[in-house]
Amino acid sequence: MSTLPPPGEGGAPQTGLPAPEPTIDTRNTRLDDGINRCPRCGATDIQLRPSVGMLVCLFCRHEWAEARLDETIANGDLSTLTGTTIASGAANIAAGVDSVITLKCGGCGAEVVVNTAEQMGARCHWCRHVLTINEQIPNGAVPDAVLPFQITHDAAMTTIREFAGKRRLFADRAFVRDFTPQNVVGVYMPYMVVDANASADVAGFGEVQTRRYTRGTGDNKKTVYDADVFEVQRHVDFTADDLTLEASSARAQMNSAINTNNVINTILPFDTENAVRWNASYLTGFTSEKRDQDVAHTTPELEHQLLSIARAQVESSISGYDRGVRWERERLQVHGTRWVAMYLPVWLYSYYHEKNGTSMVHYIAVNGRTGEVMGSVPVSTPRLVAAALTVGTVIEGIVIAILGAMG
Ligand SMILES: [Zn+2]
Ligand SMILES: [Zn+2]
């Protein structure tokens, strides 16, 4: 038998990595006075211009960008990564830290209140300066980095219109009537982006077919296989770069009976290597969802993804077992991890659908970088039947495609 301990006796994946103090400081101290000034004219009316990925000063039109996070933090050889390294924006959320933050205006000294659950900046009502939350408050609202929108609002509306249009024949009449692309909103979603250095051992049984023949006659005829069974063990050392883990409990525990917001997972991946240092001006005109999950909360999902990678890595070495390998024991050893909190850009169109007393929220989501789109469109059964009579046999495939999209 295998030398690996059975599951539950040290063979199970390690859980609950300790969450030490942050060791990478990503604070953008240049902006700590709450005022993000245009480097050319000093104005504070600044926002993202998605088509070029730059911040633009609305006063003098000067354009600039924050540095990529990858360029500002040490990003060495992942195979030497040990321990748990946490960037300051991914630190544990402190209990009792309010969403409501009071900023002292650097222009006139007035105190301006910002509710970080809804926005990351406000205009001083006395001197008209725009104040933004750039200091890393430990309430989950300020990550280490932000991946700016690159797909414009117009492009997102076109994509969503096309997505819904292709399915319009099967969509509910109310959905078709109420479809308003103007309700497409840009949302920054919170994620933990993790690098890891790990090893895994897997053990089980592989089968190689030696003979195949038929037994019995007539209705009792059966095909029988003879196979040699082998004990199989594999060890793999590997690194993973930028694994993307949901850091909002509302997204991680999706109740698909009342909403279908897990569509976000279907528009991954994002080019997280292009994320830039935090600057709240990237959020002007967009909404954001606060992170409420810490390193410890997202560690089980990280281990799950690492084990999947390990299984995929040993796949090529077991092709000789033509009847497959059944893994019975798996052990993951995480040698080192590096955690960065990040906002990722998503265009969202939501639609509230009520039918037979049940209400559902449907979403169409567009990856704010790649334009990848996925969503759920409510399906009206009578219209599907009508279509089936017209289209004939093709309909089965289409129905499956739509149900798949509802995931
Ligand atoms: Zn300017
Ligand atoms: Zn002021």
Short mmCIF file of N, CA, C and O in Angstrom, two decimals, residues 33-35 102-107 109-112 131:
data_model
loop_
_atom_site.label_atom_id
_atom_site.label_comp_id
_atom_site.label_asym_id
_atom_site.label_seq_id
_atom_site.Cartn_x
_atom_site.Cartn_y
_atom_site.Cartn_z
N ASP A 33 -2.48 62.81 1.77
CA ASP A 33 -3.20 63.97 2.28
C ASP A 33 -4.64 64.00 1.76
O ASP A 33 -5.39 64.92 2.03
N GLY A 34 -5.03 62.95 1.00
CA GLY A 34 -6.42 62.86 0.55
C GLY A 34 -6.67 63.63 -0.73
O GLY A 34 -7.76 63.60 -1.27
N ILE A 35 -5.65 64.34 -1.21
CA ILE A 35 -5.84 65.10 -2.45
C ILE A 35 -4.92 64.55 -3.52
O ILE A 35 -3.71 64.48 -3.35
N THR A 102 -13.98 60.24 7.77
CA THR A 102 -13.96 61.69 7.69
C THR A 102 -12.60 62.15 7.18
O THR A 102 -11.57 61.76 7.72
N LEU A 103 -12.61 62.93 6.12
CA LEU A 103 -11.37 63.45 5.54
C LEU A 103 -11.26 64.93 5.85
O LEU A 103 -12.25 65.65 5.78
N LYS A 104 -10.05 65.35 6.18
CA LYS A 104 -9.82 66.79 6.37
C LYS A 104 -9.35 67.33 5.03
O LYS A 104 -8.37 66.85 4.46
N CYS A 105 -10.09 68.29 4.50
CA CYS A 105 -9.75 68.83 3.18
C CYS A 105 -8.41 69.55 3.22
O CYS A 105 -8.21 70.45 4.04
N GLY A 106 -7.49 69.13 2.35
CA GLY A 106 -6.18 69.75 2.29
C GLY A 106 -6.22 71.14 1.67
O GLY A 106 -5.27 71.91 1.74
N GLY A 107 -7.34 71.49 1.07
CA GLY A 107 -7.47 72.79 0.44
C GLY A 107 -7.91 73.87 1.43
O GLY A 107 -7.33 74.95 1.47
N GLY A 109 -9.34 72.89 4.88
CA GLY A 109 -9.40 72.44 6.26
C GLY A 109 -10.77 71.93 6.70
O GLY A 109 -10.93 71.47 7.82
N ALA A 110 -11.77 72.00 5.83
CA ALA A 110 -13.10 71.50 6.19
C ALA A 110 -13.07 69.98 6.35
O ALA A 110 -12.18 69.31 5.81
N GLU A 111 -14.02 69.45 7.11
CA GLU A 111 -14.10 68.01 7.28
C GLU A 111 -15.19 67.46 6.38
O GLU A 111 -16.33 67.91 6.42
N VAL A 112 -14.81 66.49 5.55
CA VAL A 112 -15.74 65.95 4.55
C VAL A 112 -15.92 64.46 4.84
O VAL A 112 -14.95 63.74 5.08
N LEU A 131 -11.72 65.11 -2.81
CA LEU A 131 -10.93 64.36 -1.83
C LEU A 131 -11.14 62.88 -2.07
O LEU A 131 -12.26 62.43 -2.29
#
